[in-house]
Amino acid sequence: MSISKIDCSTKQAIQTYQESQLTKALQYVAIHSRFYKAHFRNNNINPLAIRTLKDLVEIPVTTKNDLQRHNWDFLCVPKEEVGDFAITSGTLGAPVTIGLTKSDLMRLAQNEYSSFLCADGSSRDRYQLMLTLDRQFMAGIAYYEGLKKLGAGIIRVGPGAPDMQFDSILRYEPTCLIAVPSFLVKLVEYVKQQGQNLSATSVKKAICIGESIRNNDFSLNEIGKRIKATWDISLYSTYASTEMQTAFTECSFGVGGHHNPELIIVELLNENGEPVKAGEPGEVTITTLGVEGMPLIRYNTGDISIGHDQPCVCGRNTMRLGPILGRRQQMIKLKGTTLYPPAVSELLNKTKGVYDHVAEVTTSALGTDSLTLYLLIEDAAVKQRVINSFNSKLRVTPDVKIVDRSELDKLQLARGRKIARFLDNRKT
C-alpha cells in the first residue's frame, strides 16, 4: 500500500495546506466564475477575507438548484477549452453538466490513482470494469484514467448480464472487479446456479460503487454479507459524486472512505447550515481544490454522513466518511417516523424471498408521504412477511405490489443510466 505524504501529515499540516489552496480557489472563482462573482457580490462577501477553513461559514452554500438553474455560469473557461462534458445522473432533479478541462481530467486520474492505491491496488492487478464508459458518465472515465496511471491491466466489459461477466472473469482472469454491489449479489447467485465456484477464480477483491456495503458501525450490511457468504474476497466501499470530481475510498481496514485533502475540502452541516459536532451526522458539503473548469465552493451534496477524525490504523491521518445514511431531500416521513431509502433497501435485502425491489414515495391526498414497494418475490406469502417486517422494524406500513421482472426493469431504468431502486415522485 502506498500512502501520499499529505495523507500521513499532521492534522495541522493538512489544514495549513488546505487553507493555502482555498485562497487560490476563491481568488480563481472570483475572477472567472460568473456565478460566484454574483454570489459574492449579492452576499457582500470579500473572498480575500476568507483565509481559514473556519472562515468558510461566512460564504452561503451553493445548492443543486443553483447548479441546475445557472449551469453554464459556473464554467470558468471558454467551452472550446473543455476536454470532456460529463453529466450527473439526475437523481435529485434535472441532470447537470460538468465541464472538465485537460487539467481537470489529469486531476481526476490522480484522484482515482490515489483511490486505487488506498484500496491495495498495484500495477500487477487486472481490473474488470463492470460499468459504462459512455453516456457522459464521469465515473467510468475516472476509473479508466486512474487505472492507466496505476499501470494496471484493464478489462472494459461494461455493464452486462452475469453470464457475460462470469465468462470474462474466466477468460481474462482479473484480480479485481469494479461494480455495483447489488450486481455482485446477482453474479454470486448466477454462478451458484451454474454449479461453479467463484472463490476458485482469479478475483481477490472488488471496488464497490454506487451503493454502500456497510452499516454505521462499519460492519457489513446485508448486501455485503450476501457477497462474502460464498465469496471470500476483499470488499472496498467508495463514495463519490460527479460534482465533487473526487472519491472517498476505503483502505483494507474498512472504516470509512479516506478523504483526499489535496483535492477537496469537506464540511458536515446540520439543517441550519452549521457545522455538526464530532460524531453527529451532517450534510456533506464540499469545496473543490485544483478544479479549472467548474470549481464549486461550499456545495451541498445532499448526502448525509458521519465524519471520523481519528487516525486510521493504515497510517493515514485524513478524515474518513462513514456510509451515506441517505439524502436530505429523500428523507421520508410516515406517520411520525423518519427514515431514509437505504434503511428501506436494507430491510428488503434481509427479507428472505425478496429477489429485487423498487421503493416509491409519493404524496397522498392528505399531503403526507406515502410509501409503495414494488417487489419481485418468491411467492405470495413473502408479501405479508415484508409488511410484518416493516411494521416491527421501521414502524411503518407500506403499500406492497407484486411485479414481474419486466415491470421491475421498466421502473428501475426509467430515469436513465443507473438502476434506480428508489423513486421520489412527491409533489414539490
Short mmCIF file of N, CA and C in Angstrom, two decimals, residues 107-202:
data_model
loop_
_atom_site.label_atom_id
_atom_site.label_comp_id
_atom_site.label_asym_id
_atom_site.label_seq_id
_atom_site.Cartn_x
_atom_site.Cartn_y
_atom_site.Cartn_z
N ARG A 107 -6.42 15.70 -13.04
CA ARG A 107 -6.74 15.70 -11.61
C ARG A 107 -7.62 14.50 -11.28
N LEU A 108 -8.59 14.21 -12.16
CA LEU A 108 -9.49 13.08 -11.97
C LEU A 108 -8.69 11.77 -11.96
N ALA A 109 -7.73 11.66 -12.87
CA ALA A 109 -6.89 10.46 -12.92
C ALA A 109 -6.06 10.33 -11.64
N GLN A 110 -5.55 11.46 -11.14
CA GLN A 110 -4.77 11.43 -9.91
C GLN A 110 -5.62 11.00 -8.73
N ASN A 111 -6.87 11.48 -8.71
CA ASN A 111 -7.78 11.09 -7.64
C ASN A 111 -7.99 9.58 -7.62
N GLU A 112 -8.30 9.01 -8.77
CA GLU A 112 -8.55 7.57 -8.81
C GLU A 112 -7.28 6.75 -8.62
N TYR A 113 -6.18 7.27 -9.10
CA TYR A 113 -4.89 6.61 -8.85
C TYR A 113 -4.66 6.48 -7.35
N SER A 114 -4.88 7.59 -6.61
CA SER A 114 -4.73 7.56 -5.15
C SER A 114 -5.73 6.62 -4.52
N SER A 115 -6.96 6.61 -5.06
CA SER A 115 -8.01 5.75 -4.52
C SER A 115 -7.68 4.27 -4.71
N PHE A 116 -7.18 3.92 -5.88
CA PHE A 116 -6.82 2.52 -6.13
C PHE A 116 -5.65 2.08 -5.24
N LEU A 117 -4.70 2.98 -5.02
CA LEU A 117 -3.62 2.66 -4.10
C LEU A 117 -4.16 2.44 -2.69
N CYS A 118 -5.11 3.29 -2.29
CA CYS A 118 -5.73 3.16 -0.97
C CYS A 118 -6.41 1.80 -0.83
N ALA A 119 -7.01 1.32 -1.92
CA ALA A 119 -7.69 0.02 -1.92
C ALA A 119 -6.74 -1.11 -2.32
N ASP A 120 -5.47 -0.95 -1.96
CA ASP A 120 -4.46 -2.00 -2.14
C ASP A 120 -4.24 -2.41 -3.60
N GLY A 121 -4.41 -1.46 -4.51
CA GLY A 121 -4.17 -1.74 -5.92
C GLY A 121 -2.72 -1.57 -6.31
N SER A 122 -2.34 -2.20 -7.41
CA SER A 122 -0.97 -2.07 -7.92
C SER A 122 -0.96 -2.32 -9.41
N SER A 123 0.18 -2.08 -10.03
CA SER A 123 0.32 -2.30 -11.46
C SER A 123 0.22 -3.78 -11.82
N ARG A 124 0.30 -4.65 -10.85
CA ARG A 124 0.22 -6.09 -11.11
C ARG A 124 -1.23 -6.58 -11.21
N ASP A 125 -2.18 -5.71 -10.83
CA ASP A 125 -3.59 -6.10 -10.85
C ASP A 125 -4.19 -5.96 -12.24
N ARG A 126 -5.27 -6.72 -12.46
CA ARG A 126 -6.11 -6.58 -13.65
C ARG A 126 -7.53 -6.27 -13.18
N TYR A 127 -8.08 -5.17 -13.65
CA TYR A 127 -9.39 -4.70 -13.19
C TYR A 127 -10.45 -4.91 -14.26
N GLN A 128 -11.53 -5.57 -13.90
CA GLN A 128 -12.67 -5.73 -14.80
C GLN A 128 -13.68 -4.62 -14.50
N LEU A 129 -13.85 -3.71 -15.47
CA LEU A 129 -14.78 -2.59 -15.31
C LEU A 129 -16.17 -3.03 -15.70
N MET A 130 -17.06 -3.14 -14.72
CA MET A 130 -18.42 -3.61 -14.96
C MET A 130 -19.38 -2.42 -14.92
N LEU A 131 -19.01 -1.37 -15.63
CA LEU A 131 -19.81 -0.15 -15.69
C LEU A 131 -19.54 0.54 -17.02
N THR A 132 -20.42 1.47 -17.38
CA THR A 132 -20.31 2.12 -18.68
C THR A 132 -19.21 3.17 -18.70
N LEU A 133 -18.55 3.29 -19.85
CA LEU A 133 -17.58 4.36 -20.08
C LEU A 133 -18.16 5.45 -20.98
N ASP A 134 -19.41 5.23 -21.44
CA ASP A 134 -20.00 6.21 -22.34
C ASP A 134 -21.14 6.94 -21.61
N ARG A 135 -22.05 7.54 -22.38
CA ARG A 135 -23.21 8.25 -21.86
C ARG A 135 -22.83 9.36 -20.88
N GLN A 136 -21.66 9.96 -21.09
CA GLN A 136 -21.19 11.10 -20.29
C GLN A 136 -21.08 10.77 -18.81
N PHE A 137 -20.76 9.51 -18.51
CA PHE A 137 -20.64 9.05 -17.14
C PHE A 137 -19.23 9.31 -16.64
N MET A 138 -19.08 10.23 -15.68
CA MET A 138 -17.75 10.62 -15.23
C MET A 138 -17.00 9.47 -14.56
N ALA A 139 -17.70 8.67 -13.76
CA ALA A 139 -17.02 7.61 -13.02
C ALA A 139 -16.28 6.65 -13.94
N GLY A 140 -16.90 6.31 -15.08
CA GLY A 140 -16.28 5.37 -16.00
C GLY A 140 -14.94 5.87 -16.51
N ILE A 141 -14.91 7.12 -16.96
CA ILE A 141 -13.66 7.68 -17.48
C ILE A 141 -12.65 7.89 -16.35
N ALA A 142 -13.16 8.21 -15.13
CA ALA A 142 -12.28 8.39 -13.98
C ALA A 142 -11.55 7.10 -13.64
N TYR A 143 -12.29 6.01 -13.55
CA TYR A 143 -11.66 4.72 -13.24
C TYR A 143 -10.65 4.33 -14.32
N TYR A 144 -11.07 4.53 -15.56
CA TYR A 144 -10.20 4.14 -16.67
C TYR A 144 -8.88 4.91 -16.64
N GLU A 145 -8.97 6.23 -16.47
CA GLU A 145 -7.75 7.05 -16.46
C GLU A 145 -6.91 6.77 -15.22
N GLY A 146 -7.57 6.53 -14.08
CA GLY A 146 -6.82 6.22 -12.87
C GLY A 146 -6.06 4.91 -12.98
N LEU A 147 -6.68 3.92 -13.62
CA LEU A 147 -6.02 2.63 -13.81
C LEU A 147 -4.86 2.72 -14.79
N LYS A 148 -5.01 3.57 -15.80
CA LYS A 148 -3.90 3.80 -16.73
C LYS A 148 -2.71 4.38 -15.98
N LYS A 149 -2.99 5.34 -15.09
CA LYS A 149 -1.91 5.95 -14.31
C LYS A 149 -1.28 4.94 -13.36
N LEU A 150 -2.11 4.03 -12.84
CA LEU A 150 -1.61 2.98 -11.96
C LEU A 150 -0.76 1.97 -12.72
N GLY A 151 -1.03 1.85 -14.02
CA GLY A 151 -0.30 0.89 -14.83
C GLY A 151 -0.88 -0.51 -14.76
N ALA A 152 -2.12 -0.62 -14.31
CA ALA A 152 -2.77 -1.92 -14.17
C ALA A 152 -3.42 -2.36 -15.48
N GLY A 153 -3.75 -3.64 -15.57
CA GLY A 153 -4.48 -4.14 -16.71
C GLY A 153 -5.95 -3.76 -16.60
N ILE A 154 -6.58 -3.46 -17.75
CA ILE A 154 -7.97 -3.00 -17.76
C ILE A 154 -8.79 -3.88 -18.70
N ILE A 155 -9.91 -4.40 -18.17
CA ILE A 155 -10.83 -5.22 -18.97
C ILE A 155 -12.15 -4.46 -19.03
N ARG A 156 -12.43 -3.80 -20.15
CA ARG A 156 -13.59 -2.90 -20.28
C ARG A 156 -14.82 -3.68 -20.72
N VAL A 157 -15.38 -4.44 -19.82
CA VAL A 157 -16.55 -5.24 -20.16
C VAL A 157 -17.81 -4.38 -20.22
N GLY A 158 -17.90 -3.39 -19.35
CA GLY A 158 -19.09 -2.57 -19.28
C GLY A 158 -20.21 -3.27 -18.53
N PRO A 159 -21.37 -2.62 -18.40
CA PRO A 159 -22.49 -3.28 -17.71
C PRO A 159 -23.01 -4.43 -18.55
N GLY A 160 -23.48 -5.46 -17.91
CA GLY A 160 -24.00 -6.59 -18.68
C GLY A 160 -24.46 -7.71 -17.78
N ALA A 161 -25.03 -8.72 -18.38
CA ALA A 161 -25.61 -9.84 -17.66
C ALA A 161 -24.54 -10.64 -16.92
N PRO A 162 -24.93 -11.33 -15.84
CA PRO A 162 -23.97 -12.13 -15.07
C PRO A 162 -23.22 -13.16 -15.90
N ASP A 163 -23.89 -13.77 -16.89
CA ASP A 163 -23.20 -14.79 -17.68
C ASP A 163 -22.03 -14.20 -18.46
N MET A 164 -22.24 -12.99 -19.02
CA MET A 164 -21.17 -12.33 -19.76
C MET A 164 -20.02 -11.95 -18.82
N GLN A 165 -20.35 -11.45 -17.65
CA GLN A 165 -19.32 -11.03 -16.69
C GLN A 165 -18.52 -12.24 -16.22
N PHE A 166 -19.20 -13.34 -15.94
CA PHE A 166 -18.51 -14.54 -15.47
C PHE A 166 -17.61 -15.12 -16.56
N ASP A 167 -18.09 -15.07 -17.80
CA ASP A 167 -17.28 -15.54 -18.92
C ASP A 167 -16.00 -14.72 -19.03
N SER A 168 -16.11 -13.41 -18.82
CA SER A 168 -14.93 -12.54 -18.89
C SER A 168 -13.97 -12.82 -17.74
N ILE A 169 -14.52 -13.15 -16.57
CA ILE A 169 -13.67 -13.50 -15.43
C ILE A 169 -12.84 -14.74 -15.75
N LEU A 170 -13.49 -15.74 -16.33
CA LEU A 170 -12.79 -16.98 -16.67
C LEU A 170 -11.79 -16.77 -17.81
N ARG A 171 -12.15 -15.89 -18.74
CA ARG A 171 -11.32 -15.68 -19.92
C ARG A 171 -10.07 -14.82 -19.63
N TYR A 172 -10.28 -13.71 -18.88
CA TYR A 172 -9.19 -12.74 -18.71
C TYR A 172 -8.53 -12.76 -17.33
N GLU A 173 -9.12 -13.48 -16.39
CA GLU A 173 -8.57 -13.66 -15.06
C GLU A 173 -8.24 -12.35 -14.35
N PRO A 174 -9.24 -11.48 -14.18
CA PRO A 174 -9.00 -10.24 -13.43
C PRO A 174 -8.75 -10.54 -11.95
N THR A 175 -8.00 -9.65 -11.29
CA THR A 175 -7.79 -9.78 -9.85
C THR A 175 -8.78 -8.93 -9.07
N CYS A 176 -9.38 -7.94 -9.75
CA CYS A 176 -10.30 -7.03 -9.06
C CYS A 176 -11.46 -6.66 -9.97
N LEU A 177 -12.65 -6.54 -9.38
CA LEU A 177 -13.83 -6.09 -10.11
C LEU A 177 -14.22 -4.70 -9.61
N ILE A 178 -14.75 -3.88 -10.51
CA ILE A 178 -15.33 -2.59 -10.14
C ILE A 178 -16.79 -2.66 -10.53
N ALA A 179 -17.68 -2.67 -9.52
CA ALA A 179 -19.08 -2.95 -9.81
C ALA A 179 -19.99 -2.44 -8.70
N VAL A 180 -21.27 -2.33 -9.05
CA VAL A 180 -22.31 -2.03 -8.07
C VAL A 180 -22.52 -3.29 -7.22
N PRO A 181 -22.53 -3.17 -5.89
CA PRO A 181 -22.64 -4.35 -5.02
C PRO A 181 -23.85 -5.23 -5.28
N SER A 182 -25.01 -4.63 -5.54
CA SER A 182 -26.20 -5.45 -5.77
C SER A 182 -26.04 -6.31 -7.03
N PHE A 183 -25.24 -5.84 -8.00
CA PHE A 183 -24.98 -6.68 -9.16
C PHE A 183 -24.05 -7.84 -8.79
N LEU A 184 -23.12 -7.60 -7.90
CA LEU A 184 -22.25 -8.68 -7.45
C LEU A 184 -23.06 -9.79 -6.78
N VAL A 185 -24.14 -9.40 -6.07
CA VAL A 185 -25.04 -10.40 -5.48
C VAL A 185 -25.65 -11.26 -6.59
N LYS A 186 -26.10 -10.60 -7.67
CA LYS A 186 -26.67 -11.35 -8.79
C LYS A 186 -25.64 -12.28 -9.42
N LEU A 187 -24.40 -11.80 -9.51
CA LEU A 187 -23.33 -12.62 -10.08
C LEU A 187 -23.09 -13.85 -9.21
N VAL A 188 -23.08 -13.65 -7.89
CA VAL A 188 -22.90 -14.77 -6.97
C VAL A 188 -24.00 -15.81 -7.15
N GLU A 189 -25.24 -15.35 -7.25
CA GLU A 189 -26.39 -16.26 -7.40
C GLU A 189 -26.33 -17.00 -8.73
N TYR A 190 -25.93 -16.29 -9.79
CA TYR A 190 -25.85 -16.92 -11.12
C TYR A 190 -24.79 -18.03 -11.12
N VAL A 191 -23.62 -17.72 -10.60
CA VAL A 191 -22.53 -18.70 -10.61
C VAL A 191 -22.89 -19.92 -9.75
N LYS A 192 -23.59 -19.67 -8.65
CA LYS A 192 -24.02 -20.77 -7.79
C LYS A 192 -24.99 -21.69 -8.55
N GLN A 193 -25.90 -21.08 -9.31
CA GLN A 193 -26.86 -21.85 -10.10
C GLN A 193 -26.17 -22.69 -11.17
N GLN A 194 -25.03 -22.21 -11.64
CA GLN A 194 -24.28 -22.94 -12.67
C GLN A 194 -23.41 -24.05 -12.08
N GLY A 195 -23.42 -24.15 -10.75
CA GLY A 195 -22.60 -25.18 -10.11
C GLY A 195 -21.13 -24.85 -10.10
N GLN A 196 -20.81 -23.55 -10.30
CA GLN A 196 -19.42 -23.12 -10.32
C GLN A 196 -19.04 -22.50 -8.97
N ASN A 197 -17.75 -22.22 -8.80
CA ASN A 197 -17.24 -21.69 -7.53
C ASN A 197 -16.46 -20.41 -7.80
N LEU A 198 -17.02 -19.29 -7.40
CA LEU A 198 -16.34 -18.00 -7.62
C LEU A 198 -15.02 -17.91 -6.85
N SER A 199 -14.95 -18.55 -5.70
CA SER A 199 -13.73 -18.49 -4.90
C SER A 199 -12.55 -19.17 -5.59
N ALA A 200 -12.84 -19.98 -6.60
CA ALA A 200 -11.77 -20.66 -7.33
C ALA A 200 -11.24 -19.81 -8.49
N THR A 201 -11.86 -18.64 -8.72
CA THR A 201 -11.42 -17.77 -9.82
C THR A 201 -10.25 -16.89 -9.38
N SER A 202 -9.80 -16.06 -10.30
CA SER A 202 -8.66 -15.18 -10.06
C SER A 202 -9.01 -13.96 -9.21
#
